[in-house]
Amino acid sequence: MGTKSLCLLLASVLVAYYVYTPVPETIEERWKLMLINAGFRSVAHVAEFAEWLGLVHYMEVLMMITSIEYTAPISDENVTVTDTKFNNVPVRLYVPRKQSSGLKRAVIYIHGGGWCVGGSAMEPYDLLSRWTANELNAVVISVEYRLAPLHHFPVQFEDVYAVVKFFLQTSILARYGVDPNRVCVSGDSAGGNLAAAVAQQLLDDLEVKAKLKIQALLYPALQTLDLDLPSYKENENKPILPKSLMVRFWSEYFTTDVSLKEAMASNRHVPAESSHLFRFVNWSNLLPEKFKKDHVYASPIYGSSRLGKKYPGFLDPRAAPLLADDTKLFGLPVTYILTCQHDVLRDDGIMYVSRLRKVGIEVIHDHIEDAIHGALMFITSPTDLALGHRVANKYIEWLNMNL
Ligand SMILES: *[C@@H]1O[C@H](CO)[C@@H](O)[C@H](O)[C@H]1NC(C)=O
Ligand SMILES: *[C@@H]1O[C@H](CO)[C@@H](O)[C@H](O)[C@H]1NC(C)=O
C-alpha cells in the first residue's frame, strides 16, 4: 500500500470516527442524521475554539446557522407574509388569502433555539408557519423575541408576553378576523418553554379577556432544577442537543457568568432554601414506570445560596413552568405535549403531562419513540428527514382537528 492510500485510509477512518454518533437503531436515515449532527458538532467545536481564543461569544458562532437559514418574508399564492411589530416586538405574520365566511383561527408560534439562537425567519420555522396558516386557514404570528447573550431572562419571556397580550385584545382579534375562542399558543423546545410560561401567566392577568383554547408544547424545556433526570442520563450524547449544550443554553438564559453553568453541569446549583421546589420535579413520582426503568432516585445535592440570590430567574416559574404550584395550573387550556424518546428534555415534558393531568387539565400526549430533539427543524432540503415531516404533520393535523 502506497503512502497516499495509507493517508486516504487514515483520513477516512478519522472522518468516519468524527461523523459516527450513537444513533439508535430504530431511527430511520441514521447516516443522514449522523452527517447533520457532525455538521452541528463542527460548528460547536469552532464556537468553543473561537470563544477560547477570546474572539467571540460561543452563541455568536452558533447564531451563524440561524443567519444562513434566513428567508425573506415572501408571500405565496396561499399566504400573505409580512414582517411587522406587535407592541414593539418584531413578529412575522402569516395571513391566509383564502376568503372565508366565518372567523379564522390563530396560532401564536414561538421558535426554539435555547433562548440564544434561532429565529422566526429561519427556513424551517418559516415553512412550518406557512403550512400551519395554509392547512388551518389560520392567522399565524411567529414571534421574534430578543435573545441571549445580549438579553437575559426575563426579556425573552416579556417579549413573547407582550405580543400575546397585544394580539388577544378584542380590537386586534377583530382586525384580523380571528375568533377569540380559537387561539392557540405553540412553540418547540425553548419556544415550548415560553409558550407554557405565557399560558400560566395569562391566568393571572385580569386585563386579558380572551382565553387560549390550546397550548401546544413541542419537546419543551420546562425545568431548571434537576439536570440529571433519566432522560438527561440516557441521552447525554444523543444528536442535536447533548446535555452540555442544554446546560449552556439554560445558564446563558440567566447569565453569561460561567459559575452558574459549572454549577448546573454538576447539578449543584439549587440552594438548600429552595429544597421545597424539588417536589415539583420529583421524577420518581412523576414519571411512568416505563421511563423510570432502573434509574435510582438520588436526593438533591444543594449548591451555594449565592447563585440563587444572584440569578433568581432559574427558580422562577416564568423560566421553569414546572415549578408552578398546583393551584397555578388550574384553568390552563387543553394541552398538547409532544415528547421525543431520544431527547434530554423528554422527562420535562412527561412530568408536565403528569402534573397537569393530576389537577384535571385535558392533556394529549404524543410520545414519539424514534425521535430526537429538534425533529421539526429537519423539514427543508438538504437537511430534511422523513422524521421531521412526520412530526410536523402529526402536530399540524392535531391542531387542525382541535383548535
Ligand atoms: C397552496 O395550497 C395548495 C392547496 O393546499 C397547495 O397544493 C399548494 O402547494 C400551496 N402553495 C404553496 C406555495 O404552498
Ligand atoms: C421524591 O419522591 C420519592 C418517592 O416518593 C421520595 O422518597 C423522596 O423523598 C422525594 N424527594 C423529594 C425531594 O421530593
CSV table of C-alpha atoms and ligand atoms in Angstrom, one decimal:
chain,number,residue,atom,x,y,z
A,1,MET,CA,0.0,0.0,0.0
A,2,GLY,CA,1.4,3.4,-1.0
A,3,THR,CA,1.7,6.3,1.4
A,4,LYS,CA,-1.1,8.1,-0.4
A,5,SER,CA,-3.6,5.3,0.0
A,6,LEU,CA,-2.5,4.8,3.6
A,7,CYS,CA,-3.2,8.5,4.2
A,8,LEU,CA,-6.5,8.2,2.5
A,9,LEU,CA,-7.4,5.2,4.6
A,10,LEU,CA,-6.4,7.0,7.8
A,11,ALA,CA,-8.3,10.2,6.8
A,12,SER,CA,-11.4,8.1,6.1
A,13,VAL,CA,-11.2,6.4,9.4
A,14,LEU,CA,-10.9,9.8,11.1
A,15,VAL,CA,-13.8,11.2,9.2
A,16,ALA,CA,-15.9,8.1,10.0
A,17,TYR,CA,-14.9,8.4,13.6
A,18,TYR,CA,-15.9,12.0,13.7
A,19,VAL,CA,-19.2,11.6,11.9
A,20,TYR,CA,-20.2,8.5,13.8
A,21,THR,CA,-22.5,9.2,16.8
A,22,PRO,CA,-24.5,6.6,18.6
A,23,VAL,CA,-27.8,7.0,16.8
A,24,PRO,CA,-30.3,4.4,18.0
A,25,GLU,CA,-31.0,1.6,15.5
A,26,THR,CA,-34.7,2.4,15.4
A,27,ILE,CA,-34.2,5.8,13.9
A,28,GLU,CA,-34.6,5.9,10.1
A,29,GLU,CA,-32.0,7.6,7.9
A,30,ARG,CA,-29.3,7.1,10.5
A,31,TRP,CA,-26.4,8.1,8.4
A,32,LYS,CA,-28.0,11.3,7.2
A,33,LEU,CA,-28.8,12.2,10.7
A,34,MET,CA,-25.2,11.4,11.7
A,35,LEU,CA,-23.9,13.7,8.9
A,36,ILE,CA,-26.3,16.5,10.0
A,37,ASN,CA,-25.2,16.0,13.6
A,38,ALA,CA,-21.5,16.1,12.5
A,39,GLY,CA,-22.2,19.5,10.9
A,40,PHE,CA,-23.7,20.8,14.2
A,41,ARG,CA,-20.8,19.4,16.2
A,42,SER,CA,-18.3,21.1,13.9
A,43,VAL,CA,-20.0,24.4,14.4
A,44,ALA,CA,-20.0,23.8,18.1
A,45,HIS,CA,-16.2,23.0,18.0
A,46,VAL,CA,-15.5,26.1,16.1
A,47,ALA,CA,-17.6,28.1,18.6
A,48,GLU,CA,-15.7,26.6,21.5
A,49,PHE,CA,-12.3,27.3,19.9
A,50,ALA,CA,-13.2,30.9,18.9
A,51,GLU,CA,-14.5,31.6,22.4
A,52,TRP,CA,-11.4,30.1,23.9
A,53,LEU,CA,-9.3,32.4,21.8
A,54,GLY,CA,-11.4,35.3,23.1
A,55,LEU,CA,-12.6,36.2,19.7
A,56,VAL,CA,-16.4,35.9,20.0
A,57,HIS,CA,-19.1,34.6,22.3
A,58,TYR,CA,-19.9,30.9,21.8
A,59,MET,CA,-23.5,31.7,20.8
A,60,GLU,CA,-22.5,34.2,18.2
A,61,VAL,CA,-20.9,31.3,16.2
A,62,LEU,CA,-24.0,29.2,16.7
A,63,MET,CA,-26.1,32.1,15.5
A,64,MET,CA,-24.4,31.7,12.1
A,65,ILE,CA,-26.7,28.7,11.4
A,66,THR,CA,-29.7,31.0,12.1
A,67,SER,CA,-28.3,33.7,9.7
A,68,ILE,CA,-27.6,31.2,7.0
A,69,GLU,CA,-31.1,29.9,7.1
A,70,TYR,CA,-32.7,33.4,6.9
A,71,THR,CA,-35.6,33.7,4.5
A,72,ALA,CA,-37.2,37.0,3.4
A,73,PRO,CA,-41.0,37.5,4.1
A,74,ILE,CA,-42.2,36.4,0.7
A,75,SER,CA,-45.9,35.9,0.2
A,76,ASP,CA,-47.1,32.9,-1.9
A,77,GLU,CA,-50.4,32.0,-3.6
A,78,ASN,CA,-51.9,30.9,-0.3
A,79,VAL,CA,-50.5,33.1,2.4
A,80,THR,CA,-49.5,36.8,2.7
A,81,VAL,CA,-46.3,37.1,4.7
A,82,THR,CA,-45.1,40.3,6.4
A,83,ASP,CA,-42.6,41.4,9.0
A,84,THR,CA,-44.2,43.8,11.4
A,85,LYS,CA,-44.3,44.7,15.1
A,86,PHE,CA,-46.8,43.9,17.8
A,87,ASN,CA,-46.3,46.1,20.9
A,88,ASN,CA,-42.8,47.0,19.6
A,89,VAL,CA,-41.7,43.4,19.3
A,90,PRO,CA,-41.0,42.1,15.8
A,91,VAL,CA,-43.2,39.4,14.5
A,92,ARG,CA,-43.6,37.5,11.2
A,93,LEU,CA,-47.2,37.5,10.3
A,94,TYR,CA,-48.9,34.9,8.0
A,95,VAL,CA,-52.4,35.7,6.8
A,96,PRO,CA,-54.2,33.2,4.6
A,97,ARG,CA,-55.5,34.6,1.3
A,98,LYS,CA,-58.5,32.2,1.1
A,99,GLN,CA,-61.8,34.1,1.6
A,100,SER,CA,-63.8,32.5,4.4
A,101,SER,CA,-67.2,33.5,5.6
A,102,GLY,CA,-66.6,32.9,9.3
A,103,LEU,CA,-63.9,34.0,11.7
A,104,LYS,CA,-60.4,32.5,11.5
A,105,ARG,CA,-58.4,30.6,14.0
A,106,ALA,CA,-55.0,31.9,15.1
A,107,VAL,CA,-51.7,30.3,16.2
A,108,ILE,CA,-49.0,32.3,18.1
A,109,TYR,CA,-45.8,30.4,17.4
A,110,ILE,CA,-42.6,30.7,19.4
A,111,HIS,CA,-39.5,29.3,17.9
A,112,GLY,CA,-36.8,27.2,19.7
A,113,GLY,CA,-33.1,27.7,20.0
A,114,GLY,CA,-32.3,27.7,23.7
A,115,TRP,CA,-33.2,31.4,24.2
A,116,CYS,CA,-29.9,32.1,22.5
A,117,VAL,CA,-30.3,31.3,18.8
A,118,GLY,CA,-33.0,30.6,16.2
A,119,GLY,CA,-35.5,33.0,14.5
A,120,SER,CA,-38.9,33.1,13.0
A,121,ALA,CA,-37.3,33.8,9.6
A,122,MET,CA,-35.3,30.5,9.6
A,123,GLU,CA,-36.3,28.4,6.7
A,124,PRO,CA,-37.8,25.5,8.7
A,125,TYR,CA,-39.8,27.9,11.0
A,126,ASP,CA,-41.0,29.9,8.1
A,127,LEU,CA,-42.1,26.8,6.3
A,128,LEU,CA,-43.9,25.4,9.4
A,129,SER,CA,-45.8,28.7,9.9
A,130,ARG,CA,-46.8,28.7,6.2
A,131,TRP,CA,-48.1,25.1,6.5
A,132,THR,CA,-50.0,25.9,9.6
A,133,ALA,CA,-51.6,29.0,8.1
A,134,ASN,CA,-52.4,27.1,4.9
A,135,GLU,CA,-53.7,23.8,6.4
A,136,LEU,CA,-55.8,25.5,9.2
A,137,ASN,CA,-56.7,28.6,7.2
A,138,ALA,CA,-55.4,30.4,10.3
A,139,VAL,CA,-53.5,33.6,11.1
A,140,VAL,CA,-50.0,32.7,12.4
A,141,ILE,CA,-47.9,35.1,14.4
A,142,SER,CA,-44.3,34.0,14.7
A,143,VAL,CA,-42.5,35.9,17.4
A,144,GLU,CA,-39.0,37.3,17.0
A,145,TYR,CA,-38.1,37.8,20.7
A,146,ARG,CA,-34.7,39.1,21.8
A,147,LEU,CA,-32.0,36.5,22.5
A,148,ALA,CA,-29.2,35.8,25.0
A,149,PRO,CA,-26.3,36.6,25.5
A,150,LEU,CA,-27.3,40.2,24.7
A,151,HIS,CA,-30.6,39.8,26.6
A,152,HIS,CA,-31.2,37.5,29.6
A,153,PHE,CA,-34.3,36.3,31.4
A,154,PRO,CA,-37.0,37.8,31.7
A,155,VAL,CA,-36.5,39.7,28.4
A,156,GLN,CA,-37.4,36.7,26.2
A,157,PHE,CA,-40.5,35.9,28.2
A,158,GLU,CA,-41.6,39.6,28.3
A,159,ASP,CA,-41.2,40.0,24.6
A,160,VAL,CA,-43.4,37.0,23.9
A,161,TYR,CA,-45.9,38.0,26.6
A,162,ALA,CA,-46.1,41.5,25.1
A,163,VAL,CA,-47.0,40.0,21.7
A,164,VAL,CA,-49.6,37.6,23.1
A,165,LYS,CA,-51.2,40.3,25.1
A,166,PHE,CA,-51.3,42.7,22.2
A,167,PHE,CA,-52.9,40.1,19.9
A,168,LEU,CA,-55.5,39.0,22.4
A,169,GLN,CA,-57.1,42.4,22.5
A,170,THR,CA,-60.6,42.4,21.2
A,171,SER,CA,-59.9,45.1,18.6
A,172,ILE,CA,-56.8,43.4,17.3
A,173,LEU,CA,-58.5,40.0,17.0
A,174,ALA,CA,-61.3,41.7,15.1
A,175,ARG,CA,-58.9,43.4,12.8
A,176,TYR,CA,-57.5,40.1,11.7
A,177,GLY,CA,-60.9,38.4,11.6
A,178,VAL,CA,-59.9,36.0,14.4
A,179,ASP,CA,-62.3,34.1,16.6
A,180,PRO,CA,-61.4,35.0,20.2
A,181,ASN,CA,-62.3,31.4,21.3
A,182,ARG,CA,-59.9,29.7,18.9
A,183,VAL,CA,-56.5,31.0,19.6
A,184,CYS,CA,-53.5,28.7,20.4
A,185,VAL,CA,-50.0,29.4,21.7
A,186,SER,CA,-47.5,27.0,20.5
A,187,GLY,CA,-43.7,26.5,20.5
A,188,ASP,CA,-40.9,24.0,20.3
A,189,SER,CA,-38.0,23.5,22.7
A,190,ALA,CA,-37.2,26.9,24.3
A,191,GLY,CA,-40.3,28.1,22.5
A,192,GLY,CA,-42.4,25.4,24.2
A,193,ASN,CA,-40.9,26.7,27.5
A,194,LEU,CA,-42.0,30.3,26.7
A,195,ALA,CA,-45.5,29.1,25.5
A,196,ALA,CA,-46.0,27.2,28.7
A,197,ALA,CA,-44.9,30.2,30.8
A,198,VAL,CA,-47.1,32.6,28.9
A,199,ALA,CA,-50.2,30.3,29.3
A,200,GLN,CA,-49.6,30.2,33.0
A,201,GLN,CA,-49.1,34.0,33.3
A,202,LEU,CA,-52.3,34.7,31.3
A,203,LEU,CA,-54.4,33.0,34.0
A,204,ASP,CA,-53.4,35.8,36.5
A,205,ASP,CA,-53.8,38.7,34.0
A,206,LEU,CA,-57.1,40.4,34.6
A,207,GLU,CA,-56.5,42.7,31.6
A,208,VAL,CA,-56.8,39.9,29.1
A,209,LYS,CA,-60.3,39.0,28.2
A,210,ALA,CA,-59.8,36.3,25.6
A,211,LYS,CA,-58.7,32.9,26.7
A,212,LEU,CA,-56.4,30.5,24.9
A,213,LYS,CA,-58.1,27.4,23.6
A,214,ILE,CA,-55.0,25.3,23.3
A,215,GLN,CA,-51.3,25.3,24.3
A,216,ALA,CA,-49.1,23.1,22.1
A,217,LEU,CA,-45.7,22.3,23.7
A,218,LEU,CA,-43.3,20.5,21.3
A,219,TYR,CA,-40.4,18.8,23.1
A,220,PRO,CA,-40.4,21.8,25.6
A,221,ALA,CA,-37.8,22.6,28.3
A,222,LEU,CA,-39.8,23.1,31.5
A,223,GLN,CA,-37.5,22.9,34.5
A,224,THR,CA,-34.0,24.0,35.6
A,225,LEU,CA,-33.9,22.2,38.9
A,226,ASP,CA,-32.8,18.7,38.1
A,227,LEU,CA,-30.5,18.3,35.1
A,228,ASP,CA,-29.8,14.7,36.0
A,229,LEU,CA,-33.2,13.2,35.1
A,230,PRO,CA,-33.3,9.8,33.5
A,231,SER,CA,-33.7,11.5,30.1
A,232,TYR,CA,-30.6,13.6,30.7
A,233,LYS,CA,-28.6,10.5,31.7
A,234,GLU,CA,-29.8,8.3,28.8
A,235,ASN,CA,-29.4,11.0,26.1
A,236,GLU,CA,-26.4,12.9,27.3
A,237,ASN,CA,-24.7,12.5,23.9
A,238,LYS,CA,-27.5,12.0,21.5
A,239,PRO,CA,-27.7,14.0,18.3
A,240,ILE,CA,-28.6,17.7,18.1
A,241,LEU,CA,-28.9,18.5,21.8
A,242,PRO,CA,-26.2,17.0,24.0
A,243,LYS,CA,-26.6,17.6,27.7
A,244,SER,CA,-23.6,20.0,27.7
A,245,LEU,CA,-25.3,22.3,25.2
A,246,MET,CA,-28.6,22.2,27.1
A,247,VAL,CA,-26.8,23.2,30.3
A,248,ARG,CA,-25.1,26.0,28.3
A,249,PHE,CA,-28.5,27.2,27.0
A,250,TRP,CA,-30.1,27.1,30.4
A,251,SER,CA,-27.3,29.0,32.2
A,252,GLU,CA,-27.0,31.5,29.3
A,253,TYR,CA,-30.7,32.3,29.6
A,254,PHE,CA,-29.9,33.8,33.0
A,255,THR,CA,-26.3,35.0,32.8
A,256,THR,CA,-23.0,34.7,31.0
A,257,ASP,CA,-21.3,34.1,34.3
A,258,VAL,CA,-19.7,30.7,34.0
A,259,SER,CA,-20.2,29.8,37.6
A,260,LEU,CA,-23.9,29.1,37.0
A,261,LYS,CA,-23.0,26.9,34.0
A,262,GLU,CA,-20.5,25.0,36.0
A,263,ALA,CA,-22.9,24.5,39.0
A,264,MET,CA,-25.6,23.4,36.6
A,265,ALA,CA,-23.3,20.9,34.8
A,266,SER,CA,-22.7,19.1,38.1
A,267,ASN,CA,-26.4,19.6,39.2
A,268,ARG,CA,-25.4,21.5,42.3
A,269,HIS,CA,-27.0,24.9,41.5
A,270,VAL,CA,-30.1,24.9,43.6
A,271,PRO,CA,-29.7,26.4,47.1
A,272,ALA,CA,-31.0,24.5,50.1
A,273,GLU,CA,-33.5,27.3,50.8
A,274,SER,CA,-35.3,26.2,47.6
A,275,SER,CA,-35.5,22.5,48.5
A,276,HIS,CA,-39.3,22.7,48.7
A,277,LEU,CA,-39.3,23.1,44.9
A,278,PHE,CA,-37.9,19.7,44.2
A,279,ARG,CA,-41.3,18.1,44.8
A,280,PHE,CA,-42.4,19.7,41.5
A,281,VAL,CA,-39.8,17.9,39.5
A,282,ASN,CA,-39.5,14.6,41.5
A,283,TRP,CA,-39.3,12.2,38.7
A,284,SER,CA,-39.7,9.2,41.0
A,285,ASN,CA,-43.3,10.3,41.5
A,286,LEU,CA,-44.0,12.0,38.2
A,287,LEU,CA,-42.6,9.6,35.6
A,288,PRO,CA,-44.5,6.4,34.5
A,289,GLU,CA,-42.5,3.1,35.2
A,290,LYS,CA,-41.7,2.8,31.5
A,291,PHE,CA,-39.4,5.9,31.7
A,292,LYS,CA,-38.0,5.3,35.2
A,293,LYS,CA,-36.5,1.9,34.1
A,294,ASP,CA,-33.8,1.0,36.5
A,295,HIS,CA,-32.8,4.6,37.3
A,296,VAL,CA,-32.4,5.2,41.1
A,297,TYR,CA,-33.7,8.5,42.5
A,298,ALA,CA,-31.0,10.3,44.4
A,299,SER,CA,-31.8,13.2,46.8
A,300,PRO,CA,-30.8,16.6,45.5
A,301,ILE,CA,-27.3,18.0,46.3
A,302,TYR,CA,-27.6,21.7,47.2
A,303,GLY,CA,-25.4,24.5,46.0
A,304,SER,CA,-24.5,27.8,47.5
A,305,SER,CA,-27.2,30.3,48.1
A,306,ARG,CA,-25.1,32.9,46.3
A,307,LEU,CA,-26.2,31.7,42.9
A,308,GLY,CA,-29.8,31.6,43.8
A,309,LYS,CA,-29.7,35.1,45.1
A,310,LYS,CA,-27.7,36.5,42.2
A,311,TYR,CA,-29.8,34.8,39.5
A,312,PRO,CA,-33.2,34.2,41.0
A,313,GLY,CA,-34.6,33.6,37.4
A,314,PHE,CA,-33.7,29.9,37.4
A,315,LEU,CA,-36.1,29.4,40.3
A,316,ASP,CA,-38.9,31.4,38.7
A,317,PRO,CA,-41.9,29.6,37.1
A,318,ARG,CA,-41.8,32.1,34.2
A,319,ALA,CA,-38.5,30.4,33.3
A,320,ALA,CA,-39.3,26.9,34.6
A,321,PRO,CA,-43.1,26.3,34.3
A,322,LEU,CA,-42.9,23.0,36.2
A,323,LEU,CA,-42.1,25.0,39.3
A,324,ALA,CA,-45.6,26.5,39.4
A,325,ASP,CA,-47.7,25.3,42.3
A,326,ASP,CA,-50.7,23.1,41.5
A,327,THR,CA,-53.1,25.9,42.3
A,328,LYS,CA,-51.4,27.9,39.4
A,329,LEU,CA,-52.2,25.1,36.9
A,330,PHE,CA,-55.9,25.1,37.3
A,331,GLY,CA,-57.6,26.8,34.4
A,332,LEU,CA,-54.9,26.1,31.8
A,333,PRO,CA,-56.2,25.4,28.3
A,334,VAL,CA,-56.3,22.0,26.6
A,335,THR,CA,-52.7,21.0,26.3
A,336,TYR,CA,-50.9,19.1,23.5
A,337,ILE,CA,-47.4,17.8,24.6
A,338,LEU,CA,-45.1,16.2,22.1
A,339,THR,CA,-42.0,14.4,23.6
A,340,CYS,CA,-39.2,12.5,21.9
A,341,GLN,CA,-37.7,9.3,23.3
A,342,HIS,CA,-34.0,10.3,22.5
A,343,ASP,CA,-34.1,13.7,24.0
A,344,VAL,CA,-32.6,15.1,27.2
A,345,LEU,CA,-35.8,17.2,27.6
A,346,ARG,CA,-38.1,14.1,27.3
A,347,ASP,CA,-38.8,13.9,31.0
A,348,ASP,CA,-39.6,17.6,31.4
A,349,GLY,CA,-42.5,17.1,29.0
A,350,ILE,CA,-43.6,13.9,30.6
A,351,MET,CA,-43.6,15.3,34.1
A,352,TYR,CA,-45.7,18.2,32.9
A,353,VAL,CA,-48.2,15.8,31.5
A,354,SER,CA,-48.4,14.1,34.9
A,355,ARG,CA,-48.7,17.4,36.8
A,356,LEU,CA,-51.4,18.8,34.5
A,357,ARG,CA,-53.5,15.6,34.5
A,358,LYS,CA,-53.3,15.4,38.3
A,359,VAL,CA,-55.1,18.8,38.5
A,360,GLY,CA,-57.6,17.8,35.8
A,361,ILE,CA,-56.3,19.6,32.8
A,362,GLU,CA,-57.0,17.8,29.5
A,363,VAL,CA,-53.7,16.7,28.1
A,364,ILE,CA,-52.9,15.0,24.8
A,365,HIS,CA,-49.5,13.4,25.0
A,366,ASP,CA,-47.8,12.3,21.7
A,367,HIS,CA,-44.6,10.4,22.6
A,368,ILE,CA,-42.5,9.6,19.5
A,369,GLU,CA,-40.4,6.5,20.1
A,370,ASP,CA,-38.0,7.0,17.2
A,371,ALA,CA,-37.5,10.8,17.5
A,372,ILE,CA,-34.6,13.1,18.5
A,373,HIS,CA,-34.8,16.6,19.9
A,374,GLY,CA,-35.4,19.3,17.3
A,375,ALA,CA,-37.1,16.9,14.8
A,376,LEU,CA,-39.2,19.8,13.4
A,377,MET,CA,-36.1,21.6,12.2
A,378,PHE,CA,-35.5,18.9,9.6
A,379,ILE,CA,-38.1,19.7,7.0
A,380,THR,CA,-36.1,21.6,4.5
A,381,SER,CA,-33.6,20.3,2.0
A,382,PRO,CA,-30.8,19.3,2.1
A,383,THR,CA,-31.2,18.6,5.9
A,384,ASP,CA,-34.7,17.2,5.7
A,385,LEU,CA,-35.6,13.9,7.3
A,386,ALA,CA,-38.7,11.8,7.0
A,387,LEU,CA,-38.9,12.1,10.8
A,388,GLY,CA,-39.2,15.9,10.5
A,389,HIS,CA,-42.1,15.7,8.1
A,390,ARG,CA,-43.8,13.0,10.1
A,391,VAL,CA,-43.7,15.0,13.3
A,392,ALA,CA,-44.7,18.3,11.6
A,393,ASN,CA,-47.7,16.5,10.0
A,394,LYS,CA,-48.8,14.9,13.3
A,395,TYR,CA,-48.7,18.2,15.1
A,396,ILE,CA,-50.5,20.2,12.4
A,397,GLU,CA,-53.1,17.6,11.9
A,398,TRP,CA,-53.8,17.5,15.6
A,399,LEU,CA,-54.1,21.3,15.7
A,400,ASN,CA,-56.4,21.3,12.7
A,401,MET,CA,-58.8,18.9,14.4
A,402,ASN,CA,-58.7,20.5,17.8
A,403,LEU,CA,-58.2,24.3,17.5
B,1,LIG,C1,-51.2,26.4,-1.8
B,1,LIG,O1,-52.2,25.5,-1.3
B,1,LIG,C2,-52.4,24.3,-2.1
B,1,LIG,C3,-53.6,23.6,-1.5
B,1,LIG,O2,-53.4,23.3,-0.2
B,1,LIG,C4,-51.2,23.5,-2.2
B,1,LIG,O3,-51.4,22.4,-3.0
B,1,LIG,C5,-50.0,24.4,-2.7
B,1,LIG,O4,-48.8,23.7,-2.7
B,1,LIG,C6,-49.9,25.6,-1.9
B,1,LIG,N1,-48.9,26.5,-2.4
B,1,LIG,C7,-47.7,26.8,-1.7
B,1,LIG,C8,-46.8,27.7,-2.4
B,1,LIG,O5,-47.5,26.4,-0.6
B,2,LIG,C1,-39.2,12.1,45.8
B,2,LIG,O1,-40.0,11.0,45.7
B,2,LIG,C2,-39.5,9.9,46.5
B,2,LIG,C3,-40.5,8.8,46.2
B,2,LIG,O2,-41.8,9.1,46.5
B,2,LIG,C4,-39.4,10.3,47.9
B,2,LIG,O3,-38.8,9.2,48.6
B,2,LIG,C5,-38.4,11.5,48.0
B,2,LIG,O4,-38.3,11.9,49.3
B,2,LIG,C6,-38.9,12.6,47.2
B,2,LIG,N1,-37.9,13.7,47.2
B,2,LIG,C7,-38.2,15.0,47.1
B,2,LIG,C8,-37.0,15.9,47.2
B,2,LIG,O5,-39.3,15.4,47.0
